[in-house]
Coordinates of C-alpha atoms in Angstrom, one line a residue:
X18 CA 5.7 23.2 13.8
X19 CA 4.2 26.7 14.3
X20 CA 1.5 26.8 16.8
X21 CA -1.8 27.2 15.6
X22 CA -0.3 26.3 12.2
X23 CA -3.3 26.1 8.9
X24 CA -2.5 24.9 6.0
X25 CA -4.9 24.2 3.1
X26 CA -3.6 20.9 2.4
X27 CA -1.8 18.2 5.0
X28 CA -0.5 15.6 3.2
X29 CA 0.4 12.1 5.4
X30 CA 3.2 9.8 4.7
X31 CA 5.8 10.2 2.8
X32 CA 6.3 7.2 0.0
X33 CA 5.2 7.0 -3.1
X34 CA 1.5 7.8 -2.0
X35 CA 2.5 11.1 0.3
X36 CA 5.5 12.4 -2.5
X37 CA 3.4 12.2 -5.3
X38 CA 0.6 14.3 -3.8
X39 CA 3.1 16.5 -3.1
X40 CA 4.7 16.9 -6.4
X41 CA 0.7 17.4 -7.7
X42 CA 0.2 20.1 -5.5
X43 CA 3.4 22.2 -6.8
X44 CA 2.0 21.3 -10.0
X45 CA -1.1 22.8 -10.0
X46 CA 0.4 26.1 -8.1
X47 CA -0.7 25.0 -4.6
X48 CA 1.8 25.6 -2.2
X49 CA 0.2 25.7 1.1
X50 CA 0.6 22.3 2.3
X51 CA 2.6 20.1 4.4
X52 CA 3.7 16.5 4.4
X53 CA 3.2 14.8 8.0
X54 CA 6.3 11.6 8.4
X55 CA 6.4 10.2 11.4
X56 CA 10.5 9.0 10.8
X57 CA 13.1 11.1 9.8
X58 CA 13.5 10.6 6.5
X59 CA 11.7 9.5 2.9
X60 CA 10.1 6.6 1.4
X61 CA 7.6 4.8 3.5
X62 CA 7.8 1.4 2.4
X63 CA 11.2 1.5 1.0
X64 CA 12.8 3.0 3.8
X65 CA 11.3 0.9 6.4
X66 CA 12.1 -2.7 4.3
X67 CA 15.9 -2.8 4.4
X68 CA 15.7 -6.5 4.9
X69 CA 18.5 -8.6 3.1
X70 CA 17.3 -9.5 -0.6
X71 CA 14.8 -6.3 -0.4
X72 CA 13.2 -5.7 -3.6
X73 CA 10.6 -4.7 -6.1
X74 CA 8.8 -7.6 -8.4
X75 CA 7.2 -4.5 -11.0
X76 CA 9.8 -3.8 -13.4
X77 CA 12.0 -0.6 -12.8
X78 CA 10.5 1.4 -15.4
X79 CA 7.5 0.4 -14.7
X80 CA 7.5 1.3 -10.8
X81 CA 8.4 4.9 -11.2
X82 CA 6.6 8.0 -12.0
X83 CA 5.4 9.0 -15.1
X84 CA 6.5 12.9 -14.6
X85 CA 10.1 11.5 -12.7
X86 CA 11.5 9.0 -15.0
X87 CA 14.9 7.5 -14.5
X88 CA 17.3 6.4 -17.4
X89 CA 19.4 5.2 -14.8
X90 CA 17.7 2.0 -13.1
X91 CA 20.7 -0.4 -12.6
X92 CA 18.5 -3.2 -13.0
X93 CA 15.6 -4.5 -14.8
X94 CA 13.9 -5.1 -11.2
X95 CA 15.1 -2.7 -8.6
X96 CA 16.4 -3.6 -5.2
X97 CA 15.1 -1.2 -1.9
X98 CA 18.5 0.7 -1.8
X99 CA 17.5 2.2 -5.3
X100 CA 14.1 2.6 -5.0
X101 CA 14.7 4.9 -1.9
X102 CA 17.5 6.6 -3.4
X103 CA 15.1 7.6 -6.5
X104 CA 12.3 8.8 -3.9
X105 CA 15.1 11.3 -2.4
X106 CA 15.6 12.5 -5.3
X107 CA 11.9 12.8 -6.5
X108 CA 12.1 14.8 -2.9
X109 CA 14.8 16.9 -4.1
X110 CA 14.2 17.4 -7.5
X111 CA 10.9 19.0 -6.9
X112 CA 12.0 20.8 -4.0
X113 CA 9.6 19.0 -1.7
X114 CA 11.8 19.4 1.5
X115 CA 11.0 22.5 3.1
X116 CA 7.0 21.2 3.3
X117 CA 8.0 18.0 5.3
X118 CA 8.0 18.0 8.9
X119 CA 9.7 14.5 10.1
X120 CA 8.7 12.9 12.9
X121 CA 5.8 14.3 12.8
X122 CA 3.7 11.2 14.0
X123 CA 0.2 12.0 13.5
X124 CA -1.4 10.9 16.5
X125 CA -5.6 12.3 16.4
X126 CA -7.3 13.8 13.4
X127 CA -10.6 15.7 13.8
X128 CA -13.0 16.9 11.6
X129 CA -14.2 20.7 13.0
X130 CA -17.8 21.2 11.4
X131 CA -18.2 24.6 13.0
X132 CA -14.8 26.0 10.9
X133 CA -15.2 23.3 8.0
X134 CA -11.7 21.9 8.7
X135 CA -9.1 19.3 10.2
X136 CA -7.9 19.4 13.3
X137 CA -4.3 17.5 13.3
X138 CA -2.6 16.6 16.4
X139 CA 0.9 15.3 16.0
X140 CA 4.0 14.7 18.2
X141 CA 5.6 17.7 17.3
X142 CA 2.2 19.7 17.5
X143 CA -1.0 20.8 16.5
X144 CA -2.0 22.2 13.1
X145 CA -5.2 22.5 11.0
X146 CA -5.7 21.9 7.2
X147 CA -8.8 22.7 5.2
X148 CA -8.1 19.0 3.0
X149 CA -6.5 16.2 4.4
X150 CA -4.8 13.4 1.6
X151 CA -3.9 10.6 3.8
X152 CA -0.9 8.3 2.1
X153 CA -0.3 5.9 4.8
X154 CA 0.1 3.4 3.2
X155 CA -1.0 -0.2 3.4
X156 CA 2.0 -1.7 3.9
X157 CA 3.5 0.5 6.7
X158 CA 2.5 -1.6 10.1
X159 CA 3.5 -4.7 10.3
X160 CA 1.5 -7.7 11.9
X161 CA 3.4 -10.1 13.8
X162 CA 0.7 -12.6 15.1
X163 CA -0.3 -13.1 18.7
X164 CA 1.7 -16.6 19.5
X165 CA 1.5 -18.1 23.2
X166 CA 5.2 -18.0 24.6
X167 CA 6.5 -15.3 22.0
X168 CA 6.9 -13.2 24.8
X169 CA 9.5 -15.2 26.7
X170 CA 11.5 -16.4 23.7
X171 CA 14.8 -15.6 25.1
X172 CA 16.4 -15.3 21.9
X173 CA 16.0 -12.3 19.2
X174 CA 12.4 -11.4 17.5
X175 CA 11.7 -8.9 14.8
X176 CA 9.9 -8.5 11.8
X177 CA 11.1 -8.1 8.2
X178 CA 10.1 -4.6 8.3
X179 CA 11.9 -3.6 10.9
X180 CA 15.1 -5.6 10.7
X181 CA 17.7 -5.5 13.6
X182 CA 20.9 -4.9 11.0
X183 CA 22.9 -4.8 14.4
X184 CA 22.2 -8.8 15.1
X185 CA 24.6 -10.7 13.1
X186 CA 22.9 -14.2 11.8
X187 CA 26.6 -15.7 11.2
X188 CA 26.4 -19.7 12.6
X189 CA 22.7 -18.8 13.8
X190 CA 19.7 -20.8 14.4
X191 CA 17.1 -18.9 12.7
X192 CA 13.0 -20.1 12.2
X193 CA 11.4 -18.1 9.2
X194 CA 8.0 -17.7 10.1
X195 CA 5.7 -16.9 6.6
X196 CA 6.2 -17.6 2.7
X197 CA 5.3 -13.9 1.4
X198 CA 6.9 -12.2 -1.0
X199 CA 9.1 -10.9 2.0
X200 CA 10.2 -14.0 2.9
X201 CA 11.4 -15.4 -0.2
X202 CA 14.0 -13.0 -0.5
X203 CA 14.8 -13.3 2.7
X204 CA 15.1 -16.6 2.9
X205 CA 18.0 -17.2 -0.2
X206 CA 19.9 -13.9 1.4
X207 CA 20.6 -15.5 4.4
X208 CA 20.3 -19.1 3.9
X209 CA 24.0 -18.9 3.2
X210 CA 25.1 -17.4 6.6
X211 CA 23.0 -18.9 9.2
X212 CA 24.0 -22.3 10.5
X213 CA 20.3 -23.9 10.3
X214 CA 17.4 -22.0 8.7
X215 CA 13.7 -23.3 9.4
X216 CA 11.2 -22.2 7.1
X217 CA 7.6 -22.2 8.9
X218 CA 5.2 -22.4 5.9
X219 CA 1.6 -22.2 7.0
X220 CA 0.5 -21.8 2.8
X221 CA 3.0 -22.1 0.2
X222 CA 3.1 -19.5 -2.7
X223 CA 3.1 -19.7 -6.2
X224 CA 6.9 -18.5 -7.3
X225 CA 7.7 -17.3 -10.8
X226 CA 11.6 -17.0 -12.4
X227 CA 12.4 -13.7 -11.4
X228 CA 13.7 -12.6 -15.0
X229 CA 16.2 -9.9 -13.6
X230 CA 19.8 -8.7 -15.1
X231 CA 22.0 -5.5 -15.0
X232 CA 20.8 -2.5 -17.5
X233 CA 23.6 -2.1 -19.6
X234 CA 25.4 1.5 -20.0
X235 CA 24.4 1.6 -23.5
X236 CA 20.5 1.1 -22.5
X237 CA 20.8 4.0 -19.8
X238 CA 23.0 6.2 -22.4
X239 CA 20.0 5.6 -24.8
X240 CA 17.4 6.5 -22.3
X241 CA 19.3 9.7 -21.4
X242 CA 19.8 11.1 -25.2
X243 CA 16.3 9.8 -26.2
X244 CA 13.7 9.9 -23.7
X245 CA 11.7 8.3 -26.2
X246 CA 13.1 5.0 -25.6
X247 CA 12.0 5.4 -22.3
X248 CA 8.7 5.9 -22.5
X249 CA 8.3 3.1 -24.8
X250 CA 9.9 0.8 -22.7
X251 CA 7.9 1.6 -20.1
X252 CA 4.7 1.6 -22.4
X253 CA 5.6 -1.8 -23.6
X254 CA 5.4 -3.2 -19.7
X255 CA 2.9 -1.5 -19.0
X256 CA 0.6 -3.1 -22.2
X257 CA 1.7 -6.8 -21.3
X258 CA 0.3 -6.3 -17.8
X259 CA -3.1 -4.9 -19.5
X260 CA -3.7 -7.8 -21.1
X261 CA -3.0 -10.1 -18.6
X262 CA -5.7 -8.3 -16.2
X263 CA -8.5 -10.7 -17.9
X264 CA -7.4 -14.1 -16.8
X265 CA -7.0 -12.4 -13.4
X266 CA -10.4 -10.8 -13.7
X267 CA -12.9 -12.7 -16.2
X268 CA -11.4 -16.4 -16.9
X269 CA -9.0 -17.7 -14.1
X270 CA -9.2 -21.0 -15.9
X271 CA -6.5 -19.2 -18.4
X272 CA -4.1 -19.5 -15.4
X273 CA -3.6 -23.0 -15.6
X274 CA -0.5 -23.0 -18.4
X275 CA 0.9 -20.3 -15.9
X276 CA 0.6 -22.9 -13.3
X277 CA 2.8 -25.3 -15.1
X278 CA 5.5 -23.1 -15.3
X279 CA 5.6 -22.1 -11.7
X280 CA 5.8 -25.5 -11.5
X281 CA 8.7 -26.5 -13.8
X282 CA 10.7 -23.4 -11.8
X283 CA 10.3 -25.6 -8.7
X284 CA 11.2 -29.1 -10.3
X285 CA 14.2 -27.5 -11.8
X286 CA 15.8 -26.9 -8.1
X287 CA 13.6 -29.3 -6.3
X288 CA 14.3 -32.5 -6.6
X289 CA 12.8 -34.4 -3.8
X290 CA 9.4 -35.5 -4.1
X291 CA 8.3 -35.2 -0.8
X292 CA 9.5 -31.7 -0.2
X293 CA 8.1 -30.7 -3.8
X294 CA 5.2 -31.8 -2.3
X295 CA 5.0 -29.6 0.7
X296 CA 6.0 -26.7 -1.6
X297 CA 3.2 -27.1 -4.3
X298 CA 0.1 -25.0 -3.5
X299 CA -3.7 -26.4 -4.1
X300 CA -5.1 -23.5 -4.7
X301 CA -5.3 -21.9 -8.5
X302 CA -2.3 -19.3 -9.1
X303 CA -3.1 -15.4 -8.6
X304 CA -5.7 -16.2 -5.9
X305 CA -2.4 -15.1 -3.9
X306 CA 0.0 -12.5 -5.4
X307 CA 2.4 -14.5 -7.5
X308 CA 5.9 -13.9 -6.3
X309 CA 8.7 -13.7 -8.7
X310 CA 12.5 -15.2 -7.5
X311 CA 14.7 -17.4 -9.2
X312 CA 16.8 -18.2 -5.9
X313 CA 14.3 -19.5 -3.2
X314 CA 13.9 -22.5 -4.5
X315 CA 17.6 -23.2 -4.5
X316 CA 17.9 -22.1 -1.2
X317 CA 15.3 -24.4 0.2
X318 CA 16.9 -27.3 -1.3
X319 CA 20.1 -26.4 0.5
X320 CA 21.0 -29.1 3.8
X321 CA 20.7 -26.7 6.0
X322 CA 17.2 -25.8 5.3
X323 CA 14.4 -27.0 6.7
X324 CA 10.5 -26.7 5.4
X325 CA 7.8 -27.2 7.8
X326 CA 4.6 -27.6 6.1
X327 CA 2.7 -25.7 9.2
X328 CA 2.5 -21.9 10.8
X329 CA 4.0 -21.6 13.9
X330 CA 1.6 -22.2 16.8
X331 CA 3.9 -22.2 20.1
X332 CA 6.7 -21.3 21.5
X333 CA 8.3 -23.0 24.6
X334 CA 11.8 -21.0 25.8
X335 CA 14.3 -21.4 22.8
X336 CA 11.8 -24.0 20.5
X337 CA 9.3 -23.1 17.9
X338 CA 6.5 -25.4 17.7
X339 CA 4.5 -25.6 14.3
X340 CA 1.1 -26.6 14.1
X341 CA 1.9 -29.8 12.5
X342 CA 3.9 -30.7 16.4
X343 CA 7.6 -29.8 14.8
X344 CA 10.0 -28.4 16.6
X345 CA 13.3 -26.6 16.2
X346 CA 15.5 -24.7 18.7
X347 CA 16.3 -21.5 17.3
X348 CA 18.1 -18.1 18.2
X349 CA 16.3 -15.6 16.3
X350 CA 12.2 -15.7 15.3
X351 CA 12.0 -13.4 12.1
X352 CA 7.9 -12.7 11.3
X353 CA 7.7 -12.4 7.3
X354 CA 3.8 -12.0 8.0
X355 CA 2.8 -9.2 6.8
X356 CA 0.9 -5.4 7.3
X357 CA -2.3 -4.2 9.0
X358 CA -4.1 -3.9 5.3
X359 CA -7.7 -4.0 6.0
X360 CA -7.2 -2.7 9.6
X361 CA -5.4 0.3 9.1
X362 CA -4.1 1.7 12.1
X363 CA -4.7 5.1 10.8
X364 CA -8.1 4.7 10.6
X365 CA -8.5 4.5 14.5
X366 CA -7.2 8.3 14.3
X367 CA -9.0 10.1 12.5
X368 CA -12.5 11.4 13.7
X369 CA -15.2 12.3 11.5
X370 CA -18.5 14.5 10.9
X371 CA -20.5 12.3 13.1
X372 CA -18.1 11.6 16.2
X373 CA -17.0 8.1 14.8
X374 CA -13.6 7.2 13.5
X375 CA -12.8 5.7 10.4
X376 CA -12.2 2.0 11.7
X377 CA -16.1 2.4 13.1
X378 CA -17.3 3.7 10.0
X379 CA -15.2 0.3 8.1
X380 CA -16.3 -2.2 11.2
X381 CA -18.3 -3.9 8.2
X382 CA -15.4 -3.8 5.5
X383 CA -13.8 -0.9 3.9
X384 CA -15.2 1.3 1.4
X385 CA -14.6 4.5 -0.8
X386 CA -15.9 6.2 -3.6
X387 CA -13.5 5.5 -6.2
X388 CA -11.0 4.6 -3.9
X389 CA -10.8 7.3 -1.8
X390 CA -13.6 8.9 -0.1
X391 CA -15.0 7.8 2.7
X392 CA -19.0 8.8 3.7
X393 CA -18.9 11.5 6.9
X394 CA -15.5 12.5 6.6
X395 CA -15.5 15.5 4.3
X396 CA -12.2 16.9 2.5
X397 CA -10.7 13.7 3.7
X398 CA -8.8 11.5 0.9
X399 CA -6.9 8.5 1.1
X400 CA -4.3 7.4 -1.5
X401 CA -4.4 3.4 -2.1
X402 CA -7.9 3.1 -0.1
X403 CA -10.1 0.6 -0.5
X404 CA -10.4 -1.3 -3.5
X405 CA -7.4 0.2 -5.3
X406 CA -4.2 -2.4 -5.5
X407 CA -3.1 -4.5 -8.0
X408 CA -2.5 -7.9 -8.3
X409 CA -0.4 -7.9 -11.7
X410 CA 1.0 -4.0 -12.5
X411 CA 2.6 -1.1 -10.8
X412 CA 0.8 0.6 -7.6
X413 CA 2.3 3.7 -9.2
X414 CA 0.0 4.0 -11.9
X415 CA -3.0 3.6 -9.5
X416 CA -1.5 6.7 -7.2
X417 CA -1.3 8.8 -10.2
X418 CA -4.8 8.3 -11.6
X419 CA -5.7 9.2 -7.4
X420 CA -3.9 12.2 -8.0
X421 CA -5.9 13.6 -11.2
X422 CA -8.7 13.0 -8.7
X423 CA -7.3 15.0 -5.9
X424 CA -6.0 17.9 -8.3
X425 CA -9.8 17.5 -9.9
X426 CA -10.9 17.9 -6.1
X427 CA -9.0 20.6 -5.2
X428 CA -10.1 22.4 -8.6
X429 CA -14.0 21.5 -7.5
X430 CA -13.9 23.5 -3.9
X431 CA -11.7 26.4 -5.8
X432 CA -15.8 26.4 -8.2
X433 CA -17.3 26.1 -5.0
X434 CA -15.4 29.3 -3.3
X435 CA -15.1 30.1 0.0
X436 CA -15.3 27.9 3.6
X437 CA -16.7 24.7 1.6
X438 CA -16.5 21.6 1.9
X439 CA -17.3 18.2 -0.1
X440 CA -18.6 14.8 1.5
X441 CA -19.0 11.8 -0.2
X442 CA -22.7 10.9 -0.3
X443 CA -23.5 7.0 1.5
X444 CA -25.5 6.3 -1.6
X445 CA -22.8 6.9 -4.2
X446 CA -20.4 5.2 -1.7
X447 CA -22.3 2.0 -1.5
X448 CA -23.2 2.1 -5.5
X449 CA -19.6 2.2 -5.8
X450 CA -18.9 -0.6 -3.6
X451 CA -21.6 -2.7 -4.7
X452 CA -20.5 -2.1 -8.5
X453 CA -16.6 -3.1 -7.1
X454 CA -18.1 -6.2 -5.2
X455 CA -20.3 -7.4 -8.0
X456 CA -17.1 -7.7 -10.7
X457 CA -15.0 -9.3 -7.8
X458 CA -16.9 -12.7 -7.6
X459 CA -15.0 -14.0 -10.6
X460 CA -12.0 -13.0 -10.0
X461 CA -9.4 -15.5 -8.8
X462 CA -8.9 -13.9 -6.1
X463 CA -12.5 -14.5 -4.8
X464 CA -12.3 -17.8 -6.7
X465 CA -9.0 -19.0 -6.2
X466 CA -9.7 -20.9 -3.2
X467 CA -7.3 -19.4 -1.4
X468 CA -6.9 -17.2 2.3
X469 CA -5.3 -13.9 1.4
X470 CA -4.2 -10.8 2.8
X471 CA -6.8 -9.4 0.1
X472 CA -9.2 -10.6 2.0
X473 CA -10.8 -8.8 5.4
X474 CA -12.1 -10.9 8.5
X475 CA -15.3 -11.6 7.0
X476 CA -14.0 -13.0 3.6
X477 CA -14.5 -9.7 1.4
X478 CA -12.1 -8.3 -0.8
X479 CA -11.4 -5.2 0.3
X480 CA -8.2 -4.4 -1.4
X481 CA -8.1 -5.1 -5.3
X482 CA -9.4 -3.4 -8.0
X483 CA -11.0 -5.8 -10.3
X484 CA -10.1 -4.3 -13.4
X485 CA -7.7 -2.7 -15.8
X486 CA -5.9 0.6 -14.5
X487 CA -7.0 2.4 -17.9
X488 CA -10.6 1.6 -16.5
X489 CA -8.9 2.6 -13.5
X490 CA -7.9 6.4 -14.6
X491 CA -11.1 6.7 -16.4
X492 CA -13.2 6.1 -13.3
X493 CA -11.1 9.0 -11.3
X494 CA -10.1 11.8 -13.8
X495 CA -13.2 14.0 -12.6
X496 CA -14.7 14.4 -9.2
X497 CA -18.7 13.8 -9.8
X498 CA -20.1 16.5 -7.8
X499 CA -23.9 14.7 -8.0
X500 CA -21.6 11.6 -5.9
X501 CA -21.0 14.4 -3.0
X502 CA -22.7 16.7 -0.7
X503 CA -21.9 20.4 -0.4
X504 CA -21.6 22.0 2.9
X505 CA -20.7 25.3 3.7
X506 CA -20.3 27.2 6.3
X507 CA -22.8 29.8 6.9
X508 CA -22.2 33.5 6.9
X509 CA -22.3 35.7 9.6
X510 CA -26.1 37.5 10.6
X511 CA -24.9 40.9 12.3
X512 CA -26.3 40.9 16.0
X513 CA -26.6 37.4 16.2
X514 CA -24.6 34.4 18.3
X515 CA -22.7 32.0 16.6
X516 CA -24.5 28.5 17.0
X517 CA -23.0 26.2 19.4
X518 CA -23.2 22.5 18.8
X519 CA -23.9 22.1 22.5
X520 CA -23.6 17.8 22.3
X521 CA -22.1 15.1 20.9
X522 CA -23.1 14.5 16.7
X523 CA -24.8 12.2 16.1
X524 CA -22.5 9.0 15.3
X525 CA -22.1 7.8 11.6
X526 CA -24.6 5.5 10.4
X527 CA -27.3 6.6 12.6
X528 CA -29.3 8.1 9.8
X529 CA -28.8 11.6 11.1
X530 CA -26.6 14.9 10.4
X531 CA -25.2 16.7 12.4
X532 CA -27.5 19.2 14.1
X533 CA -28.0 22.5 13.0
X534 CA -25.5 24.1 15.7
X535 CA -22.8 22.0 14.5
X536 CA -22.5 25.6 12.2
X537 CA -22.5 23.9 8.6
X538 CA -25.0 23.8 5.9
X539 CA -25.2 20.9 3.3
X540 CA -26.4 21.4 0.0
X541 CA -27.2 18.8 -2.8
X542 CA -24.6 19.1 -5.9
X543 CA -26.0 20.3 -8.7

């Protein structure tokens, strides 16, 4: 990285999130940016899960992008390895490599009010962009819970996003610790190789037949020779899920027949009673994400499976003790338990207009206009903020309705001209939120009676969009100019001093801006 390196756009992360922002900036003629990754390679997500098993529950067709489809999905649901091998090419075919600086871990990000811009400090460097897009990610740091003894398990310990490929699980004794949709792939990959498997289960999930079989070489010849076919394929998946967005959203009562069916996939393979039993949820399906697979089940029922109906609450040396008092000796912990959703790490780095990072600014919950900007942090957006995933459909069509916005953004402070920049006004912020909150009470997954990973620490839904994604798209094709304020930076007076902001700005939340040496002006939209 060039020292004292500006660009007018960073970009951070490099999934689906960070590559598509990319790909929109080479489409609308901006090449001036760079793509921060802290690894050394592609697809966020995808390339970190490499887990046995790893896979996607959104059709193929569905879970690509619209401008980068492929007629060549071996599958009707993808597994990991072809997910990240269509993100490489996405990378290549748009010639996205020479903006990406790998490992690149960004490590402080600053707002500068006196030059209107970001300062960016990374491990490779320090750079400076005029607009910052950050595509973390929520799933990108996983949370493996703070258990008393974890620390002198003498065996092996890691987490499904970071599997050790090197530890062979041949004859082991292995405790499963979560029921996500992580762990019930896991769980039938390598039920077959271990010598006993124990499942701790602190909630059981919902499981749907995973409908999944081989595209066949006419289907992909088809696809090739008439794109067409494609699209309405694709169109076809995408309407079903539409529809379904209602009983999610309006009438979770409708979910009941879906319950039964989850439920006839269990009796199928399970037929003990009591262990049926600890596997049926009593909570109303959707209030969790409803996980697809057509193998758990079978595995569980296997003899050397074991369920405990309790999370793990202990370890002593080589035994895991559930909350229930079961124990197990075991070689090897694996933690299927999930990502820092609502706590982004990220948003302990970066630093706003007021002096207070992101995770202060979101101490109360998090919130965005429309999903991705945040009050005091000008020319700062975040793909899949708050508010912005799904519970039923592709994430991808949510990123690409954030990109119109960030192209629409980008457009805006070209109007503007010059050193400008945009910052989301509180007031539209908290209409937005309030508008987001107000739909969410009936959904199921306030309703549910259920404890998700939807939910924050203080029981608010900070992470689903209650709606349709055509309401979705609507809601972020234009940036609202009245929802932000203006601030530019001042021109030069010959003979006099710049200003010097000679203190600290005032925090966020305090009612104040910053002061008048801070070298910025803000303006009301028109």
């Amino acid at each position: 990285m060039a020292e004292h390196e500006h660009v007018r756009v960073a970009v951070i992360g490099s999934g689906f999130g960070g590559l598509g922002a990319a790909v929109r900036l080479r489409r609308e003629g901006i090449t001036d940016f760079v793509v921060l990754e802290r690894a050394d390679s592609v697809g966020g997500t995808w390339r970190d899960n490499s887990y046995p098993g790893c896979a996607c529950d959104v059709p193929s067709h569905l879970y690509s992008f619209s401008f980068a489809p492929n007629p060549d999905w071996p599958r009707t649901f993808s597994g990991q390895r072809h997910i990240r091998a269509y993100l490489e090419h996405v990378t290549d075919l748009f010639g996205l490599r020479p903006h990406i600086r790998f490992g690149s871990e960004v490590t402080l990000m600053t707002w500068d009010g006196d030059h209107l811009r970001w300062t960016i400090e990374t491990s490779r460097g320090t750079l400076t962009a005029d607009v910052v897009v950050s595509a973390t990610g929520p799933l990108s740091d996983p949370k493996i819970p703070e258990i008393p003894g974890l620390e002198s398990f003498p065996g092996k310990v890691f987490h499904s996003a970071r599997w050790d490929h090197d530890y062979d699980l041949r004859g082991k004794r292995v405790a499963m610790v979560g029921t996500g949709a992580s762990a019930i792939q896991i769980v039938p990959a390598i039920q077959p190789r271990v010598g006993r498997l124990t499942l701790l289960q602190r909630t059981p999930p919902w499981v749907m037949p995973r409908v999944d079989r081989a595209i066949s070489g006419a289907e992909r010849w088809l696809h090739r020779r008439l794109p067409v076919t494609a699209q309405a394929r694709r169109g076809l998946l995408w309407g079903i899920r539409e529809l379904q967005v209602q009983a999610f959203t309006k009438h979770p009562d409708e979910l009941g027949l879906v319950e039964q069916l989850a439920k006839r996939n269990m009796a199928r393979a399970i037929k003990d009673p009591a262990l049926r039993a600890k596997l049926t949820p009593d909570y109303r399906i959707g209030c969790k994400r409803i996980l697809l697979s057509s193998e758990y089940y079978p595995a569980l029922a296997k003899p050397n499976v074991d369920v405990v109906a309790a999370g793990l609450s202990e370890i002593r040396g080589s035994t895991v003790v559930a909350a229930d008092g079961t124990e197990a000796e075991v070689d090897a912990i694996i933690f299927g338990t999930g990502f820092h959703v609502t706590d982004m790490p990220i948003a302990e780095r970066v630093v706003g207009a007021g002096g207070s990072t992101l995770a202060e600014s979101w101490k109360d919950g998090m919130q965005a206009l429309r999903g991705g900007s945040a009050a005091g942090f000008p020319n700062f957006l975040t793909i899949i903020g708050p508010n912005t995933g799904l519970g039923n459909s592709s994430m991808i069509l949510m990123i690409e309705s954030q990109l119109n916005y960030l192209a629409d953004y980008l457009r805006q402070l070209d109007v503007l001209g010059g050193h400008t920049a945009l910052d989301a006004r509180p007031s539209a912020v908290a209409a937005w939120n309030r508008k987001v909150q107000e739909r969410m009470k009936r959904t199921v997954w306030n309703t549910g009676g259920c404890t998700s990973w939807y939910l924050d620490a203080s029981g608010r839904n900070t992470t689903v969009w209650p709606g349709t994604t055509t309401e979705f798209r609507r809601a972020t094709r234009r940036v609202d100019l009245a929802e932000y304020e203006v601030i530019r930076k001042p021109a030069p007076v010959p003979g006099r001093e710049p200003a010097v902001d000679s203190g600290r700005t005032p925090a966020a939340g305090s009612g104040q801006r910053p002061a008048a040496g801070s070298g910025q002006q803000r303006e009301a939209a028109a």
